[in-house]
Short mmCIF file of N, CA and C in Angstrom, two decimals:
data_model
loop_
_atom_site.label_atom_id
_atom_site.label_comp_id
_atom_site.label_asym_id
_atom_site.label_seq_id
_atom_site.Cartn_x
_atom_site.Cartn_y
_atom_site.Cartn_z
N UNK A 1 0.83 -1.18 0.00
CA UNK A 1 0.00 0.00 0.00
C UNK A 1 0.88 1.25 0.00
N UNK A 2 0.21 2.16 -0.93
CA UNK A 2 1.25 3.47 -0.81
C UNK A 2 0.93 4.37 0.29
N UNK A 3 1.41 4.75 0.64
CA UNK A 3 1.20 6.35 1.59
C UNK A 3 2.06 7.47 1.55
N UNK A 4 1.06 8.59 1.32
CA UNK A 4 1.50 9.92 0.91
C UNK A 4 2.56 10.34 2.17
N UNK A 5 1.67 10.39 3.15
CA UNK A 5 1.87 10.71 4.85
C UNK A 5 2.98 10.22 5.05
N UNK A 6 3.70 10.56 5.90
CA UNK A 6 5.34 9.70 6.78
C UNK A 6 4.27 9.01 8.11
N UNK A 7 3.77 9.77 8.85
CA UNK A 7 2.76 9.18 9.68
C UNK A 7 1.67 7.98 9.43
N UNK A 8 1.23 7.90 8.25
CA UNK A 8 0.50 6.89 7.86
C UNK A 8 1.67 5.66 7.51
N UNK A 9 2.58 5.92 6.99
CA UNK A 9 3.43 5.35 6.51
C UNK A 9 4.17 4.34 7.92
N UNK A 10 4.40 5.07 8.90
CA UNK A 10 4.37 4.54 10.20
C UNK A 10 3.97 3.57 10.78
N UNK A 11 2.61 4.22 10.72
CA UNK A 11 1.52 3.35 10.96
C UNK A 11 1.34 1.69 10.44
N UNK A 12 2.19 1.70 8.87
CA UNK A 12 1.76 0.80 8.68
C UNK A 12 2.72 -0.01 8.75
N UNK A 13 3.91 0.54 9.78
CA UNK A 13 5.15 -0.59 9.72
C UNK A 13 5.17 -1.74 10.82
N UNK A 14 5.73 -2.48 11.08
CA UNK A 14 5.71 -3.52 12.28
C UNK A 14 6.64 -2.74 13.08
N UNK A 15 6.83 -3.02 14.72
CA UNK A 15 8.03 -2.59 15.09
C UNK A 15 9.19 -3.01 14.73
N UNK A 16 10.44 -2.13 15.12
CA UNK A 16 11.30 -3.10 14.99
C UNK A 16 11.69 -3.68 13.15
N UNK A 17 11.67 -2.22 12.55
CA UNK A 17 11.51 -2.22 10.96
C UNK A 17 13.15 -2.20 10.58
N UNK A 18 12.98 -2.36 9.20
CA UNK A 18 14.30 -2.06 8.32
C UNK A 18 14.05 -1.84 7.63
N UNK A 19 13.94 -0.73 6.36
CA UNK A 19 13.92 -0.55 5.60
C UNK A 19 14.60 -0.04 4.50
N UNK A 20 14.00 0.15 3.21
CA UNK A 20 14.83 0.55 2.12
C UNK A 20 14.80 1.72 1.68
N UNK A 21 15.55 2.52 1.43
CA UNK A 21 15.42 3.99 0.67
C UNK A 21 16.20 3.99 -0.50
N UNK A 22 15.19 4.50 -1.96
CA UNK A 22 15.37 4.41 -2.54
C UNK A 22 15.75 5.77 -3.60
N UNK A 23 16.67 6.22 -4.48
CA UNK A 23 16.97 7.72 -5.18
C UNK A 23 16.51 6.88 -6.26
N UNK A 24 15.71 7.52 -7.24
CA UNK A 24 15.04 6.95 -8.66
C UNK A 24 15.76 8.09 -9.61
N UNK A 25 16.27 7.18 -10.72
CA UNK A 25 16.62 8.28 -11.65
C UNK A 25 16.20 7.68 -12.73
N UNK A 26 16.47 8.71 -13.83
CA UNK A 26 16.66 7.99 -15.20
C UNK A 26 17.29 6.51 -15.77
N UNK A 27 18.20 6.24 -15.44
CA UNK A 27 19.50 5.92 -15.90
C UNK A 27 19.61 4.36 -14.55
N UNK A 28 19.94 5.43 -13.12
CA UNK A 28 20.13 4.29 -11.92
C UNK A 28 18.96 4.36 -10.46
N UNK A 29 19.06 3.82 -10.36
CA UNK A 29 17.99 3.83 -8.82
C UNK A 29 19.53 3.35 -7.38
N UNK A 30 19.62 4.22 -6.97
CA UNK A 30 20.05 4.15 -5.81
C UNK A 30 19.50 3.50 -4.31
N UNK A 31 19.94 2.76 -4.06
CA UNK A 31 19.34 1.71 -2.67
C UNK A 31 20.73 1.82 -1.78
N UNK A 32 19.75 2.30 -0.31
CA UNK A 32 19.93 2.44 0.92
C UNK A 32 18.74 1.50 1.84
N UNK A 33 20.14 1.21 2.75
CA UNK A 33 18.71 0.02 3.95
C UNK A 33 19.41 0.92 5.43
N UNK A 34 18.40 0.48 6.31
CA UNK A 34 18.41 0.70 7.59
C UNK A 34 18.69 -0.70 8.59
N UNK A 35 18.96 -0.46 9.34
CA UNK A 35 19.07 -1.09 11.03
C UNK A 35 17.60 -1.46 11.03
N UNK A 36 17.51 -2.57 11.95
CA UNK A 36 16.74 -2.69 12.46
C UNK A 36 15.67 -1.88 13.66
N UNK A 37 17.08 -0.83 14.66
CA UNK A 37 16.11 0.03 14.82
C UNK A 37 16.11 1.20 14.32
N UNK A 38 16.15 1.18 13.37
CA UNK A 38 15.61 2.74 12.43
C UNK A 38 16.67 4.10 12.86
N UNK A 39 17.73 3.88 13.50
CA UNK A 39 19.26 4.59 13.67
C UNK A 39 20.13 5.02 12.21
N UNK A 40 20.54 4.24 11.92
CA UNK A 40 21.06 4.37 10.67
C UNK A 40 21.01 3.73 9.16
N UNK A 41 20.79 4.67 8.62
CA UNK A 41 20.76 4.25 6.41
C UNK A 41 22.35 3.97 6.23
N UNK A 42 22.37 3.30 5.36
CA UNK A 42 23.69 2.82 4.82
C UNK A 42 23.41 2.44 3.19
N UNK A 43 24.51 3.35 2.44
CA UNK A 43 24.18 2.82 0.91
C UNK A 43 24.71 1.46 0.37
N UNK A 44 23.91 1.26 -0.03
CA UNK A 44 23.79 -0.17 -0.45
C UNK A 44 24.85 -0.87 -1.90
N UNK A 45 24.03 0.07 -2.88
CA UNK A 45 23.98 -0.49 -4.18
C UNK A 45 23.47 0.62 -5.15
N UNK A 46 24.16 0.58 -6.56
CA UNK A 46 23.21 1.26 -7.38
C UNK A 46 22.88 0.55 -8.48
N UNK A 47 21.50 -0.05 -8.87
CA UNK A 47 20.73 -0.62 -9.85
C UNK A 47 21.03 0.23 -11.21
N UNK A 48 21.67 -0.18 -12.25
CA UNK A 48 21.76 0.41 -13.56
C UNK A 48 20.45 0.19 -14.17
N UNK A 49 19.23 1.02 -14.61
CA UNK A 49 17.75 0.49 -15.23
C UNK A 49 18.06 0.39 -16.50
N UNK A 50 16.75 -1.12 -16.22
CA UNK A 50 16.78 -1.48 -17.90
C UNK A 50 15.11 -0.97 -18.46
N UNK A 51 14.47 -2.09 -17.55
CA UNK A 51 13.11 -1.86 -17.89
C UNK A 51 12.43 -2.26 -16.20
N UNK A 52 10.79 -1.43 -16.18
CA UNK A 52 10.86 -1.71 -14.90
C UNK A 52 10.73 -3.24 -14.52
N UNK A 53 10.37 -4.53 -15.00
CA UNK A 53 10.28 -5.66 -14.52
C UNK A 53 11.80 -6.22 -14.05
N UNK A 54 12.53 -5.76 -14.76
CA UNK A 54 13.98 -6.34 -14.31
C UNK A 54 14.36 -5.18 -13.27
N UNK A 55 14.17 -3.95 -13.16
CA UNK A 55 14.48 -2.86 -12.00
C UNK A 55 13.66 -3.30 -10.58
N UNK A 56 12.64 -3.60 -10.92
CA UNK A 56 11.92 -4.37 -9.66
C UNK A 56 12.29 -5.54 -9.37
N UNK A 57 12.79 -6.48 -10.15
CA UNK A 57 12.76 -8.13 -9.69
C UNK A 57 14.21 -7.65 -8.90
N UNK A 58 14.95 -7.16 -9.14
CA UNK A 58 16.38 -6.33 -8.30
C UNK A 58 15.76 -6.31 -7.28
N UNK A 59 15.01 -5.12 -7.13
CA UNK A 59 15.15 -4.40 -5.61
C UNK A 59 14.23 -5.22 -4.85
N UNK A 60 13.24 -6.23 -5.05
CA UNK A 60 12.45 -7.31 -4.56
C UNK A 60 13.29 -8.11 -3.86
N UNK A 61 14.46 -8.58 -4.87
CA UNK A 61 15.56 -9.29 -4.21
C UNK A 61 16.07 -9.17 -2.79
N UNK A 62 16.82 -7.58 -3.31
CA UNK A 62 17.08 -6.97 -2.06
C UNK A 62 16.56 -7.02 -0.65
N UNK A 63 15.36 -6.41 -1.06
CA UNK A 63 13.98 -6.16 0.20
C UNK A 63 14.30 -7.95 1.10
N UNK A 64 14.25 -9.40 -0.25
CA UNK A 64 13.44 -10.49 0.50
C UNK A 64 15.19 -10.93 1.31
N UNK A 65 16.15 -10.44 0.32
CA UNK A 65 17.46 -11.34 0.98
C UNK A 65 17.88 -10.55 2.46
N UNK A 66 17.53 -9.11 2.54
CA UNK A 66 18.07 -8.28 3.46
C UNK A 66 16.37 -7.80 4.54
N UNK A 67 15.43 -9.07 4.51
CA UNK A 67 14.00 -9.11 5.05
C UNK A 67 13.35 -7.79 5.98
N UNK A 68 13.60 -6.54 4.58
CA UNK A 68 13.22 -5.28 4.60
C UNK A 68 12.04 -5.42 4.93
N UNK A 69 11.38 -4.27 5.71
CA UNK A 69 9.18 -4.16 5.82
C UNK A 69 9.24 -2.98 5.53
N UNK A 70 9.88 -2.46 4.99
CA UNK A 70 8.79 -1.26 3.71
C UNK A 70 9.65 -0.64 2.97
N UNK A 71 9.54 0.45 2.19
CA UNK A 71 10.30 1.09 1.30
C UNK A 71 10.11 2.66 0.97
N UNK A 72 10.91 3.33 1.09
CA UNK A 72 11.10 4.56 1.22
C UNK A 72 11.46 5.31 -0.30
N UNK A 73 10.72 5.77 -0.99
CA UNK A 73 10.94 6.39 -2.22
C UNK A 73 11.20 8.21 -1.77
N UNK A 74 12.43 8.88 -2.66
CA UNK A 74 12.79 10.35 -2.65
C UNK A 74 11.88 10.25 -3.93
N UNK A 75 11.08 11.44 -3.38
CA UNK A 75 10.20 12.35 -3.90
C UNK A 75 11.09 13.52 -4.47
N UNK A 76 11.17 13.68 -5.58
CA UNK A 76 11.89 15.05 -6.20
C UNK A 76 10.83 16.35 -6.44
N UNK A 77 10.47 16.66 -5.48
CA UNK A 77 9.34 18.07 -5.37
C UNK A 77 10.55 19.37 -6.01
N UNK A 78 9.88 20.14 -7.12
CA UNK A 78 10.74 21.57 -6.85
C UNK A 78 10.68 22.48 -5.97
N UNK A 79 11.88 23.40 -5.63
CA UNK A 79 12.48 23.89 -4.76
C UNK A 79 11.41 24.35 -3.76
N UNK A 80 10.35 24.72 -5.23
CA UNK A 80 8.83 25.52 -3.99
C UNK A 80 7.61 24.62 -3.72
N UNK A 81 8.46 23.36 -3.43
CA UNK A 81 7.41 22.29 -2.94
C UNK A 81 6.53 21.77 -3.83
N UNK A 82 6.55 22.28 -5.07
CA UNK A 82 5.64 21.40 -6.39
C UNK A 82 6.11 20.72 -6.97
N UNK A 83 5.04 19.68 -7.21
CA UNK A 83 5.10 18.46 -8.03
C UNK A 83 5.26 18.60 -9.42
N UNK A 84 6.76 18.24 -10.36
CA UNK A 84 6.97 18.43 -11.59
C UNK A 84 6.33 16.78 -12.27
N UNK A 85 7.27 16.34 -13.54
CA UNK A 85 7.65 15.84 -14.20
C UNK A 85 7.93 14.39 -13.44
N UNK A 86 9.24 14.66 -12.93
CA UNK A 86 10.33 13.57 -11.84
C UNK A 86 8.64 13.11 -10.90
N UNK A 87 7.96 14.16 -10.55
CA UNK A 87 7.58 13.60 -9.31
C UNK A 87 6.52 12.55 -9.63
N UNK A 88 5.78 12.87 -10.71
CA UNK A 88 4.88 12.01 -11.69
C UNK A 88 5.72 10.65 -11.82
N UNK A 89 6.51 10.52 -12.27
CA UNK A 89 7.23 9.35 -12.96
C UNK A 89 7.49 8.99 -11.14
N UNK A 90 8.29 9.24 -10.64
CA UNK A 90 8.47 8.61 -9.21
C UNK A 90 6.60 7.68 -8.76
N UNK A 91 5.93 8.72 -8.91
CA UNK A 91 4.53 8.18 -8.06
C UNK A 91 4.05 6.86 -9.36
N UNK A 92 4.33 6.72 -10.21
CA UNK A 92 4.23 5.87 -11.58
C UNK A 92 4.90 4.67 -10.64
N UNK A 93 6.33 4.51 -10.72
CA UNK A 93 7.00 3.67 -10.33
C UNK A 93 6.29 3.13 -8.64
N UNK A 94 5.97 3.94 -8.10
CA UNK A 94 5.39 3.18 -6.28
C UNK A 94 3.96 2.42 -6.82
N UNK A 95 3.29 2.97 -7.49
CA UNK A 95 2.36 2.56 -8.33
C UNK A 95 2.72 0.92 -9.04
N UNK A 96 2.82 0.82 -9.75
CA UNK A 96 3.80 -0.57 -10.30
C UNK A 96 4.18 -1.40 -9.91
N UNK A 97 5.38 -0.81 -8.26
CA UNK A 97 5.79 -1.59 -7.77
C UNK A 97 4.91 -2.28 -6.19
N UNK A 98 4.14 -1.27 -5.74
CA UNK A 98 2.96 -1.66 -5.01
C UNK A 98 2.55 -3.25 -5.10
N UNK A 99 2.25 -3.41 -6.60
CA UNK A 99 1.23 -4.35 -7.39
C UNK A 99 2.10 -5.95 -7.26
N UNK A 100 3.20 -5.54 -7.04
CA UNK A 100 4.64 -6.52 -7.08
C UNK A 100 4.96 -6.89 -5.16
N UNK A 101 4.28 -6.15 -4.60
CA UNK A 101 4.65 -6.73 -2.92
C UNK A 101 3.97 -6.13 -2.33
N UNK A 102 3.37 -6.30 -0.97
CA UNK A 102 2.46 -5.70 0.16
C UNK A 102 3.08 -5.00 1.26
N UNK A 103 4.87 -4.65 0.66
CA UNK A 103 5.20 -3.94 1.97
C UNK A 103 4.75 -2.37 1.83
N UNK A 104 4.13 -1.97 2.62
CA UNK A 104 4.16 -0.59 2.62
C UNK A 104 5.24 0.26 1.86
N UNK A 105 4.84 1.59 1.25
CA UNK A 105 5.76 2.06 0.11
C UNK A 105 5.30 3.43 0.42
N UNK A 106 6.01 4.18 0.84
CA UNK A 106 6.04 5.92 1.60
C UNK A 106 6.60 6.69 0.82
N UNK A 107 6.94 8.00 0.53
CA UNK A 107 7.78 9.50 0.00
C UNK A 107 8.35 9.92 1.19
N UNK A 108 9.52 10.46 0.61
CA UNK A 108 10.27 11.26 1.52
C UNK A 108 10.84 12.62 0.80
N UNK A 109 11.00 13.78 0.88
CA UNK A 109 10.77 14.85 0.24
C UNK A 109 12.39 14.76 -0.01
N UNK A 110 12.89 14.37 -1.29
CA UNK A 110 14.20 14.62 -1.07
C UNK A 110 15.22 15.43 -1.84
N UNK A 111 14.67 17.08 -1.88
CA UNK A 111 15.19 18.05 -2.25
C UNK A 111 16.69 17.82 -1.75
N UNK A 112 17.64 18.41 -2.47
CA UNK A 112 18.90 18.82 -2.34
C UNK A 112 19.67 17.57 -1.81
N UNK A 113 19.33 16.50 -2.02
CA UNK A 113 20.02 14.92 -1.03
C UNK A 113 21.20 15.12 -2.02
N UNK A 114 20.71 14.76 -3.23
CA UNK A 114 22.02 15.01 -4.37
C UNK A 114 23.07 15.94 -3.87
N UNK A 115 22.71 17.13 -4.17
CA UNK A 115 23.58 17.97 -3.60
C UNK A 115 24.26 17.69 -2.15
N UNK A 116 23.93 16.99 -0.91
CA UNK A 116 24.21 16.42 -0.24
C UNK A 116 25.06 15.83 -0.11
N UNK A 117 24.77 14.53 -0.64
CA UNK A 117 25.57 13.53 -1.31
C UNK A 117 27.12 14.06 -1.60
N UNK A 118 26.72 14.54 -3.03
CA UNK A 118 27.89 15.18 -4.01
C UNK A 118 28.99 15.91 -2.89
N UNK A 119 28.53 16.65 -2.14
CA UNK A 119 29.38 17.24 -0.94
C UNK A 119 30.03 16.29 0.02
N UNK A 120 29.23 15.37 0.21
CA UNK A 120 30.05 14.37 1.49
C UNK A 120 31.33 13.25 0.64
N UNK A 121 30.92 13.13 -0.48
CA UNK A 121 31.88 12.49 -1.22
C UNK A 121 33.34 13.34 -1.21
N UNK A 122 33.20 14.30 -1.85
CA UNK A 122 33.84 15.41 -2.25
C UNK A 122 34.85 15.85 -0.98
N UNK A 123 34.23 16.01 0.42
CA UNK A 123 34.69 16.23 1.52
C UNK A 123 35.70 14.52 1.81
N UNK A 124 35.14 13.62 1.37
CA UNK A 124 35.63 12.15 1.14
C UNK A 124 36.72 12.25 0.42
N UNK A 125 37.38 13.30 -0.36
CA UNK A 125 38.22 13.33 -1.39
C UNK A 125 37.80 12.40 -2.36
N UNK A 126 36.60 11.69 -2.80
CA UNK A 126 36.72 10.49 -3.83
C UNK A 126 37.02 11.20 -5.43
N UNK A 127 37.46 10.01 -5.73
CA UNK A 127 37.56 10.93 -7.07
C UNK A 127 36.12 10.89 -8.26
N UNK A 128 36.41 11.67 -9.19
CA UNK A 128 35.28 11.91 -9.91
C UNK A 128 34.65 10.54 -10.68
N UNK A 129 35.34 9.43 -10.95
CA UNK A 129 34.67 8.71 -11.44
C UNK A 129 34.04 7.69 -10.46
N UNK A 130 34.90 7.76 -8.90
CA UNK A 130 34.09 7.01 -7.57
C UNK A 130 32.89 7.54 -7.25
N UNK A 131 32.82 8.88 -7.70
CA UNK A 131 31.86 9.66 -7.38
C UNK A 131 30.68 9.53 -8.59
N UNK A 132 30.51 9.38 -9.50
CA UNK A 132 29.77 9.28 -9.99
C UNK A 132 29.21 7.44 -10.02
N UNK A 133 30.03 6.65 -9.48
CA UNK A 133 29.14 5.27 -9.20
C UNK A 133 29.12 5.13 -7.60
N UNK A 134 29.12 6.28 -6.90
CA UNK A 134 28.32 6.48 -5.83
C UNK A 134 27.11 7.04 -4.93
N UNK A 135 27.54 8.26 -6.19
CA UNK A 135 26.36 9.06 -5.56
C UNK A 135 24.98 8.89 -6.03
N UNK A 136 24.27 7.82 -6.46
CA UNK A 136 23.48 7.62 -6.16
C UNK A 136 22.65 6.52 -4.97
N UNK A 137 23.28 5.67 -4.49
CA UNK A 137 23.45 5.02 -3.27
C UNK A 137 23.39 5.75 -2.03
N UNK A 138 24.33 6.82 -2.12
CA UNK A 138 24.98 7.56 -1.13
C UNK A 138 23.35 8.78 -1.25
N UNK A 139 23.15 8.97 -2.14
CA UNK A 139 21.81 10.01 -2.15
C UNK A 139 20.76 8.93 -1.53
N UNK A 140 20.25 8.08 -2.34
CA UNK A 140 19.55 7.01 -1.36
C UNK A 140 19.66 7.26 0.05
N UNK A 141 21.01 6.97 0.90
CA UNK A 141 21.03 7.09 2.30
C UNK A 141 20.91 8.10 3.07
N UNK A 142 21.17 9.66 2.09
CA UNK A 142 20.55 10.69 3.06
C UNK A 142 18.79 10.66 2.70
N UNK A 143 18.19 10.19 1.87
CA UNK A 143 16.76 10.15 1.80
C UNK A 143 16.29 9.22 2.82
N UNK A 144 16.87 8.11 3.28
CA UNK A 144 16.28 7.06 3.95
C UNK A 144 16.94 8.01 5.17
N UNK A 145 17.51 8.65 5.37
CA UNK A 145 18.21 8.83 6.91
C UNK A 145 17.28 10.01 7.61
N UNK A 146 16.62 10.93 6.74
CA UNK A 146 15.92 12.06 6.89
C UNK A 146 14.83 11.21 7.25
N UNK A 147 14.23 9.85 6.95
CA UNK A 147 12.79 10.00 6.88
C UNK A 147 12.69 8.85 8.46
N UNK A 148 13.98 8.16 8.38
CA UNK A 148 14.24 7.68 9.83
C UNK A 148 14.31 8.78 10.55
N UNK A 149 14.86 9.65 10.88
CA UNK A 149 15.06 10.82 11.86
C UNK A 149 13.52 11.29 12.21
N UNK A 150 13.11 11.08 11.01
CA UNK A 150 11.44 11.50 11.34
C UNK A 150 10.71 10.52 11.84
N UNK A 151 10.73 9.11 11.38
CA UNK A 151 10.13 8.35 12.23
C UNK A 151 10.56 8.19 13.62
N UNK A 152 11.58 8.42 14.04
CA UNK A 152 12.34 8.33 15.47
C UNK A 152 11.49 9.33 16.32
N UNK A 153 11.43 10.24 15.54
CA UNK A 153 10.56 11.58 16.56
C UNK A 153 9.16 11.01 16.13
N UNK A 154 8.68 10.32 15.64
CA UNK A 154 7.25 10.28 15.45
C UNK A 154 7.19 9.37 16.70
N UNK A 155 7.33 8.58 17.02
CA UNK A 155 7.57 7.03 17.79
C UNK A 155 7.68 7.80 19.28
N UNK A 156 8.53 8.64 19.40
CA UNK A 156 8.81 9.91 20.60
C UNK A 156 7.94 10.60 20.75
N UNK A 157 7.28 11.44 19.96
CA UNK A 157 5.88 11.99 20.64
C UNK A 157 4.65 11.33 21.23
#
């Protein structure tokens, strides 16, 4: 089931979750997983896309070998919080992949992660071509890490 909400999205996890966060692009989909208790994202992997049945039977993998309960999609909203192009095609793909498993499937608003990313590498000294078969993984994990930080305080109030 999808959910718009981070709170609904919550709601529909078991305790005691792990999950996946995912950066969707053109080209690669970036995968980040969590701890069991929802502390820390760690990048994973980056999926080169072909088509979505083989981009999903991937990250299905993932989810069943690393026995993820839900999945965290970056939402690419522009700067003034509206829904373009990216954000259509993102809600396409949760859509799709919904139909393919029953774990819960959430947004996480993930303006500027890229830019993020690109900086912590950079501060990493990596070089430019480490950097470009990282940073999408590495964007993945600040999207999954923002939306843990939020579930941590949700769980706290």
């Amino acid at each position: 089931m999808i959910h718009d909400d981070i709170e609904d999205f919550a709601a529909a996890l078991p305790p005691m979750n792990a999950l996946a966060g995912l950066d969707l692009g053109d080209k690669t989909i970036g995968v980040a997983v969590s701890d069991r208790m929802g502390t820390a994202a760690t990048p994973l992997e980056t999926i080169k896309r072909k088509k979505f049945t083989l981009d999903s039977e991937r990250l299905l993998e993932i989810i069943k070998a690393r026995d993820l309960d839900g999945i965290l999609l970056g939402l690419p909203r522009n700067m003034d919080g509206s829904e373009g192009p990216r954000c259509q095609k993102t809600r396409a793909f949760a859509r799709n992949l919904s139909r393919l498993t029953d774990l819960p499937i959430g947004f996480w608003d993930e303006r500027l992660s890229t830019v993020a990313a690109e900086r912590a590498l950079l501060e990493a000294d990596t070089s430019r071509k480490r950097r470009a078969e990282l940073i999408d993984n590495v964007a993945a994990s600040y999207i999954l890490q923002g939306a843990l930080d939020r579930l941590r305080h949700l769980k706290n109030d």
